C-alpha cells in the first residue's frame, strides 16, 4: 500500500470495481457471444484475456466504477483511510450508497450547478464555464481523510512538480471555492501545515511549502536545504481567510543542524541522500509538537 510517491503516476495498489444490476467475469470469446447473441456462457481459450462485464438492459440505467485504495494517506505516523470509510465502512458500502442514493445525489448536484451558475453570472459572461472546469480540477486534486482524533484533513496533490502533498501551490488557488461553499474543507487544507510547523524538525521561521510527496506526509524532499520563504505570502493569505487565527507561540531556541539519525534504517547523516526527507534527531522517537498553540474560530 502507498508504495509509490513519484510524480505523474497512478497508484499501483488497491482494487478497481465495476458494478451494475448484472456483472460477471467474461472472456474475449464469451464477450463476443454475449454481444452477438445475448448468451451468458463462460468460454475461455488458452491465454485469452478476461474482463469484468457490467450490464444494465433498462432503457435508462447506470453502472458504477470504483477504486478502493485500502489506505489513502500516511500522516506523520498515522495510516488514514478515506473519509467515507470511517466508522468501519468499506468499498461495498460505498457502492451500495452510490447506487441506492443515485437519484438524490443527481438532484443535489443539479441544484448546486444552478447555484454555481447564478453566482458565476454575477461575475461576468463566460465565468460559469471557467468555474465548472476549475471546480472539477480542484476537487479531484484533493483527498479527504480524518485523523485518529477526528480532525478533517483535505490534502492536495500537485502534478508536474514533484507531486507534493498539502502544498501551497494547490491550496492557494483552490481555497476560494471552499471558502464560499464549505469552509470546513478550507480549514482541512491548513491543519497539516499547522501540524508540520509545530514539529521539532521544522526549524525555520516561515511556513512549510508542503508536507511531503503524495501520499506520504512525512517531511519534504528538500531536507535542510529549504526553499525560500516567498511561499509564505500565499500561505498567510490562505490562513487569514477561513477564520480568525489566534496564535500563542513559545518556541525553543533554534536547533543547530548537527549529525542526526535518519528515519531510513540504513542511513545516518544530516539528511538521507536517498529519500532526502528531514530526519529525526538522534534518540528522538516521535515528531513531538513544539510549544506552539493555534486556535481556529469560524467567523
Short mmCIF file of C-alpha atoms in Angstrom, two decimals:
data_model
loop_
_atom_site.label_atom_id
_atom_site.label_comp_id
_atom_site.label_asym_id
_atom_site.label_seq_id
_atom_site.Cartn_x
_atom_site.Cartn_y
_atom_site.Cartn_z
CA UNK A 1 0.00 0.00 0.00
CA UNK A 2 1.09 3.58 -0.74
CA UNK A 3 4.15 2.09 -2.41
CA UNK A 4 4.97 4.89 -4.85
CA UNK A 5 5.40 8.62 -4.28
CA UNK A 6 6.56 9.54 -7.78
CA UNK A 7 5.04 12.43 -9.69
CA UNK A 8 2.78 11.86 -12.70
CA UNK A 9 1.93 8.26 -11.84
CA UNK A 10 -1.17 6.27 -10.96
CA UNK A 11 -1.44 4.16 -7.79
CA UNK A 12 -0.24 0.59 -8.15
CA UNK A 13 -2.11 -0.59 -5.07
CA UNK A 14 -5.78 -1.19 -4.27
CA UNK A 15 -8.65 -2.68 -6.27
CA UNK A 16 -10.91 -1.46 -9.08
CA UNK A 17 -14.61 -2.39 -9.04
CA UNK A 18 -17.25 -2.48 -11.77
CA UNK A 19 -20.87 -2.88 -10.68
CA UNK A 20 -24.34 -2.88 -12.22
CA UNK A 21 -27.57 -4.87 -11.92
CA UNK A 22 -25.73 -7.68 -13.70
CA UNK A 23 -21.97 -8.19 -13.72
CA UNK A 24 -19.72 -11.16 -14.27
CA UNK A 25 -16.28 -12.33 -15.39
CA UNK A 26 -16.13 -12.83 -19.15
CA UNK A 27 -13.51 -13.92 -21.69
CA UNK A 28 -12.96 -12.39 -25.13
CA UNK A 29 -14.90 -15.22 -26.78
CA UNK A 30 -17.65 -15.02 -24.19
CA UNK A 31 -17.92 -11.26 -24.68
CA UNK A 32 -18.38 -11.64 -28.44
CA UNK A 33 -21.02 -14.32 -27.86
CA UNK A 34 -22.92 -12.11 -25.46
CA UNK A 35 -22.81 -9.10 -27.80
CA UNK A 36 -23.94 -11.11 -30.84
CA UNK A 37 -26.47 -13.50 -29.30
CA UNK A 38 -27.07 -12.28 -25.75
CA UNK A 39 -25.87 -15.57 -24.27
CA UNK A 40 -24.03 -15.70 -20.96
CA UNK A 41 -21.63 -18.60 -21.31
CA UNK A 42 -18.18 -18.94 -19.81
CA UNK A 43 -15.86 -19.77 -22.70
CA UNK A 44 -12.11 -19.39 -22.40
CA UNK A 45 -9.39 -20.32 -24.81
CA UNK A 46 -5.74 -20.64 -23.81
CA UNK A 47 -4.08 -17.34 -22.86
CA UNK A 48 -7.28 -15.42 -23.56
CA UNK A 49 -7.84 -12.20 -21.69
CA UNK A 50 -10.54 -11.97 -19.04
CA UNK A 51 -12.75 -8.94 -18.44
CA UNK A 52 -15.25 -7.69 -15.92
CA UNK A 53 -18.58 -7.03 -17.64
CA UNK A 54 -21.40 -4.99 -16.13
CA UNK A 55 -24.75 -4.77 -17.90
CA UNK A 56 -27.97 -2.85 -17.39
CA UNK A 57 -30.58 -3.63 -20.04
CA UNK A 58 -33.08 -0.99 -18.94
CA UNK A 59 -33.77 1.96 -21.22
CA UNK A 60 -32.29 4.30 -18.61
CA UNK A 61 -29.71 2.54 -16.49
CA UNK A 62 -26.39 3.03 -14.80
CA UNK A 63 -23.23 1.21 -13.86
CA UNK A 64 -20.62 2.05 -11.24
CA UNK A 65 -16.85 2.10 -11.28
CA UNK A 66 -14.90 2.43 -8.04
CA UNK A 67 -11.34 2.41 -6.79
CA UNK A 68 -10.56 1.16 -3.30
CA UNK A 69 -7.10 2.33 -2.25
CA UNK A 70 -7.38 0.45 1.08
CA UNK A 71 -5.30 3.14 2.82
CA UNK A 72 -5.27 6.70 1.48
CA UNK A 73 -2.65 8.73 3.33
CA UNK A 74 0.35 8.24 5.62
CA UNK A 75 0.16 11.18 8.00
CA UNK A 76 3.19 11.55 10.29
CA UNK A 77 2.85 8.04 11.70
CA UNK A 78 -0.89 7.50 11.11
CA UNK A 79 -2.29 5.34 8.31
CA UNK A 80 -5.51 7.06 7.29
CA UNK A 81 -8.36 5.69 5.21
CA UNK A 82 -10.60 7.90 3.10
CA UNK A 83 -13.31 9.84 4.92
CA UNK A 84 -16.19 7.61 3.78
CA UNK A 85 -14.54 4.57 5.36
CA UNK A 86 -14.70 5.95 8.89
CA UNK A 87 -16.96 4.03 11.31
CA UNK A 88 -15.99 0.71 9.71
CA UNK A 89 -17.49 1.24 6.24
CA UNK A 90 -15.87 -0.36 3.20
CA UNK A 91 -15.95 -0.12 -0.60
CA UNK A 92 -19.08 -2.28 -0.86
CA UNK A 93 -20.90 0.17 1.42
CA UNK A 94 -19.73 2.98 -0.86
CA UNK A 95 -21.05 1.20 -3.96
CA UNK A 96 -24.38 0.44 -2.29
CA UNK A 97 -24.72 4.03 -1.09
CA UNK A 98 -23.93 5.45 -4.53
CA UNK A 99 -26.38 3.10 -6.25
CA UNK A 100 -29.27 3.50 -3.83
CA UNK A 101 -28.83 7.27 -3.44
CA UNK A 102 -28.17 7.95 -7.13
CA UNK A 103 -31.36 9.95 -7.77
CA UNK A 104 -30.89 12.12 -4.67
CA UNK A 105 -27.21 12.75 -5.44
CA UNK A 106 -28.02 13.79 -9.03
CA UNK A 107 -30.76 16.10 -7.76
CA UNK A 108 -28.39 17.77 -5.29
CA UNK A 109 -25.73 18.13 -8.00
CA UNK A 110 -28.22 19.78 -10.33
CA UNK A 111 -29.29 22.19 -7.57
CA UNK A 112 -25.67 23.08 -6.84
CA UNK A 113 -24.99 23.53 -10.55
CA UNK A 114 -27.78 26.10 -10.75
CA UNK A 115 -26.40 27.90 -7.69
CA UNK A 116 -22.92 27.93 -9.23
CA UNK A 117 -24.35 29.26 -12.49
CA UNK A 118 -26.20 32.06 -10.69
CA UNK A 119 -23.14 33.01 -8.63
CA UNK A 120 -20.89 32.93 -11.70
CA UNK A 121 -23.15 35.09 -13.83
CA UNK A 122 -22.82 37.84 -11.25
CA UNK A 123 -19.09 37.93 -12.02
CA UNK A 124 -19.25 38.06 -15.79
CA UNK A 125 -20.14 36.37 -19.05
CA UNK A 126 -18.42 33.05 -19.57
CA UNK A 127 -17.27 32.80 -15.95
CA UNK A 128 -19.58 29.82 -15.34
CA UNK A 129 -17.63 27.69 -17.85
CA UNK A 130 -14.34 28.56 -16.16
CA UNK A 131 -15.85 27.85 -12.72
CA UNK A 132 -17.10 24.41 -13.82
CA UNK A 133 -13.67 23.42 -15.09
CA UNK A 134 -11.81 24.74 -12.04
CA UNK A 135 -14.29 23.12 -9.62
CA UNK A 136 -13.72 19.67 -11.08
CA UNK A 137 -9.97 20.15 -11.20
CA UNK A 138 -9.79 21.42 -7.62
CA UNK A 139 -11.99 18.72 -6.08
CA UNK A 140 -10.14 15.98 -7.98
CA UNK A 141 -6.82 17.33 -6.68
CA UNK A 142 -7.69 16.64 -3.03
CA UNK A 143 -8.18 13.65 -0.75
CA UNK A 144 -10.45 13.91 2.31
CA UNK A 145 -9.37 11.91 5.37
CA UNK A 146 -9.93 12.08 9.12
CA UNK A 147 -7.23 11.79 11.78
CA UNK A 148 -7.47 9.42 14.72
CA UNK A 149 -8.63 12.31 16.91
CA UNK A 150 -11.43 13.23 14.49
CA UNK A 151 -9.93 16.19 12.64
CA UNK A 152 -10.52 16.64 8.92
CA UNK A 153 -7.60 16.83 6.50
CA UNK A 154 -8.21 17.93 2.91
CA UNK A 155 -4.88 17.12 1.30
CA UNK A 156 -3.89 18.17 -2.20
CA UNK A 157 -1.63 16.52 -4.76
CA UNK A 158 0.16 18.58 -7.36
CA UNK A 159 1.25 17.30 -10.78
CA UNK A 160 4.34 18.00 -12.87
CA UNK A 161 6.24 19.41 -9.89
CA UNK A 162 7.33 16.61 -7.51
CA UNK A 163 3.73 15.61 -6.62
CA UNK A 164 3.81 17.46 -3.29
CA UNK A 165 1.01 16.81 -0.79
CA UNK A 166 -0.74 19.59 1.12
CA UNK A 167 1.15 22.16 -0.94
CA UNK A 168 0.67 25.91 -1.07
CA UNK A 169 0.83 25.66 -4.86
CA UNK A 170 -2.58 23.95 -4.88
CA UNK A 171 -4.16 25.28 -1.67
CA UNK A 172 -3.74 28.95 -2.53
CA UNK A 173 -5.58 28.88 -5.89
CA UNK A 174 -8.15 26.31 -4.70
CA UNK A 175 -9.26 27.87 -1.45
CA UNK A 176 -11.80 30.45 -2.80
CA UNK A 177 -14.12 27.61 -3.84
CA UNK A 178 -14.17 26.10 -0.35
CA UNK A 179 -14.38 29.43 1.45
CA UNK A 180 -17.57 30.07 -0.49
CA UNK A 181 -19.22 26.65 -0.29
CA UNK A 182 -17.58 24.62 2.53
CA UNK A 183 -15.23 26.49 4.93
CA UNK A 184 -14.50 23.32 6.93
CA UNK A 185 -12.68 21.93 3.92
CA UNK A 186 -10.65 25.15 3.77
CA UNK A 187 -9.56 24.55 7.35
CA UNK A 188 -8.83 20.92 6.45
CA UNK A 189 -6.30 22.23 3.92
CA UNK A 190 -4.42 24.13 6.60
CA UNK A 191 -4.31 21.69 9.52
CA UNK A 192 -1.47 19.71 8.00
CA UNK A 193 0.67 22.84 7.63
CA UNK A 194 -0.01 23.75 11.28
CA UNK A 195 0.88 20.25 12.46
CA UNK A 196 4.12 20.16 10.48
CA UNK A 197 5.16 23.68 11.53
CA UNK A 198 4.82 22.67 15.21
CA UNK A 199 7.19 19.72 14.89
CA UNK A 200 10.77 19.99 16.17
CA UNK A 201 12.17 19.10 12.74
CA UNK A 202 10.79 22.38 11.36
CA UNK A 203 13.48 24.86 12.36
CA UNK A 204 12.50 27.72 10.09
CA UNK A 205 10.70 30.99 10.75
CA UNK A 206 8.47 30.66 7.69
CA UNK A 207 5.65 28.29 6.81
CA UNK A 208 6.19 24.88 5.20
CA UNK A 209 5.58 24.81 1.47
CA UNK A 210 4.19 21.25 1.66
CA UNK A 211 4.03 18.13 3.84
CA UNK A 212 5.88 15.65 1.64
CA UNK A 213 5.24 13.78 -1.60
CA UNK A 214 1.76 12.33 -2.11
CA UNK A 215 0.53 10.13 -0.46
CA UNK A 216 3.22 10.42 2.25
CA UNK A 217 3.06 13.25 4.79
CA UNK A 218 6.49 12.52 6.24
CA UNK A 219 8.64 15.57 5.59
CA UNK A 220 9.77 17.39 2.49
CA UNK A 221 12.18 16.27 -0.20
CA UNK A 222 14.23 19.45 0.27
CA UNK A 223 15.57 18.28 3.63
CA UNK A 224 17.59 21.01 5.33
CA UNK A 225 18.12 22.82 2.01
CA UNK A 226 14.82 24.63 2.33
CA UNK A 227 13.20 26.67 -0.36
CA UNK A 228 12.98 30.42 0.22
CA UNK A 229 10.09 31.93 2.14
CA UNK A 230 8.27 33.54 -0.79
CA UNK A 231 5.55 30.90 -0.49
CA UNK A 232 4.68 32.31 2.93
CA UNK A 233 2.87 35.21 1.26
CA UNK A 234 0.33 32.84 -0.24
CA UNK A 235 0.11 30.79 2.95
CA UNK A 236 -0.52 33.85 5.13
CA UNK A 237 -3.32 34.99 2.84
CA UNK A 238 -4.75 31.47 2.93
CA UNK A 239 -4.55 31.21 6.71
CA UNK A 240 -6.27 34.54 7.27
CA UNK A 241 -9.21 33.74 5.03
CA UNK A 242 -11.24 30.87 6.56
CA UNK A 243 -11.29 32.07 10.17
CA UNK A 244 -9.68 34.44 12.65
CA UNK A 245 -6.50 32.79 13.94
CA UNK A 246 -5.17 33.30 17.46
CA UNK A 247 -1.55 32.31 17.88
CA UNK A 248 0.41 31.85 21.08
CA UNK A 249 3.98 30.92 20.19
CA UNK A 250 6.64 29.88 22.66
CA UNK A 251 9.24 28.07 20.62
CA UNK A 252 12.51 26.66 21.92
CA UNK A 253 15.78 28.16 20.65
CA UNK A 254 16.56 27.36 17.04
CA UNK A 255 18.28 23.99 16.88
CA UNK A 256 21.60 23.64 15.13
CA UNK A 257 21.80 21.16 12.29
CA UNK A 258 24.11 18.51 13.65
CA UNK A 259 24.51 14.88 12.71
CA UNK A 260 21.18 13.08 13.02
CA UNK A 261 19.84 9.61 12.63
CA UNK A 262 17.68 9.45 9.51
CA UNK A 263 14.39 7.60 9.60
CA UNK A 264 15.67 5.40 6.81
CA UNK A 265 17.04 2.32 8.69
CA UNK A 266 20.29 2.11 6.75
CA UNK A 267 21.16 5.81 6.74
CA UNK A 268 22.89 8.02 9.28
CA UNK A 269 23.51 11.56 8.09
CA UNK A 270 22.26 15.11 8.39
CA UNK A 271 19.86 14.24 5.60
CA UNK A 272 19.30 10.99 3.78
CA UNK A 273 20.63 11.15 0.23
CA UNK A 274 18.05 8.58 -0.85
CA UNK A 275 14.78 9.97 0.49
CA UNK A 276 16.08 13.48 1.29
CA UNK A 277 13.38 13.90 3.93
CA UNK A 278 14.01 15.68 7.21
CA UNK A 279 15.29 13.08 9.70
CA UNK A 280 14.61 12.70 13.38
CA UNK A 281 17.17 13.87 15.90
CA UNK A 282 19.38 11.17 17.37
CA UNK A 283 17.42 9.31 20.03
CA UNK A 284 14.15 11.03 19.10
CA UNK A 285 11.29 8.53 18.87
CA UNK A 286 8.49 10.73 17.55
CA UNK A 287 7.81 14.07 15.93
CA UNK A 288 6.56 15.79 19.09
CA UNK A 289 4.99 19.26 18.73
CA UNK A 290 6.89 22.37 19.62
CA UNK A 291 5.32 24.70 22.16
CA UNK A 292 3.02 26.42 19.69
CA UNK A 293 -0.73 26.66 20.16
CA UNK A 294 -3.17 27.65 17.44
CA UNK A 295 -6.92 28.04 17.82
CA UNK A 296 -9.31 28.47 14.91
CA UNK A 297 -12.72 30.06 15.21
CA UNK A 298 -15.11 30.17 12.28
CA UNK A 299 -16.10 33.76 11.67
#
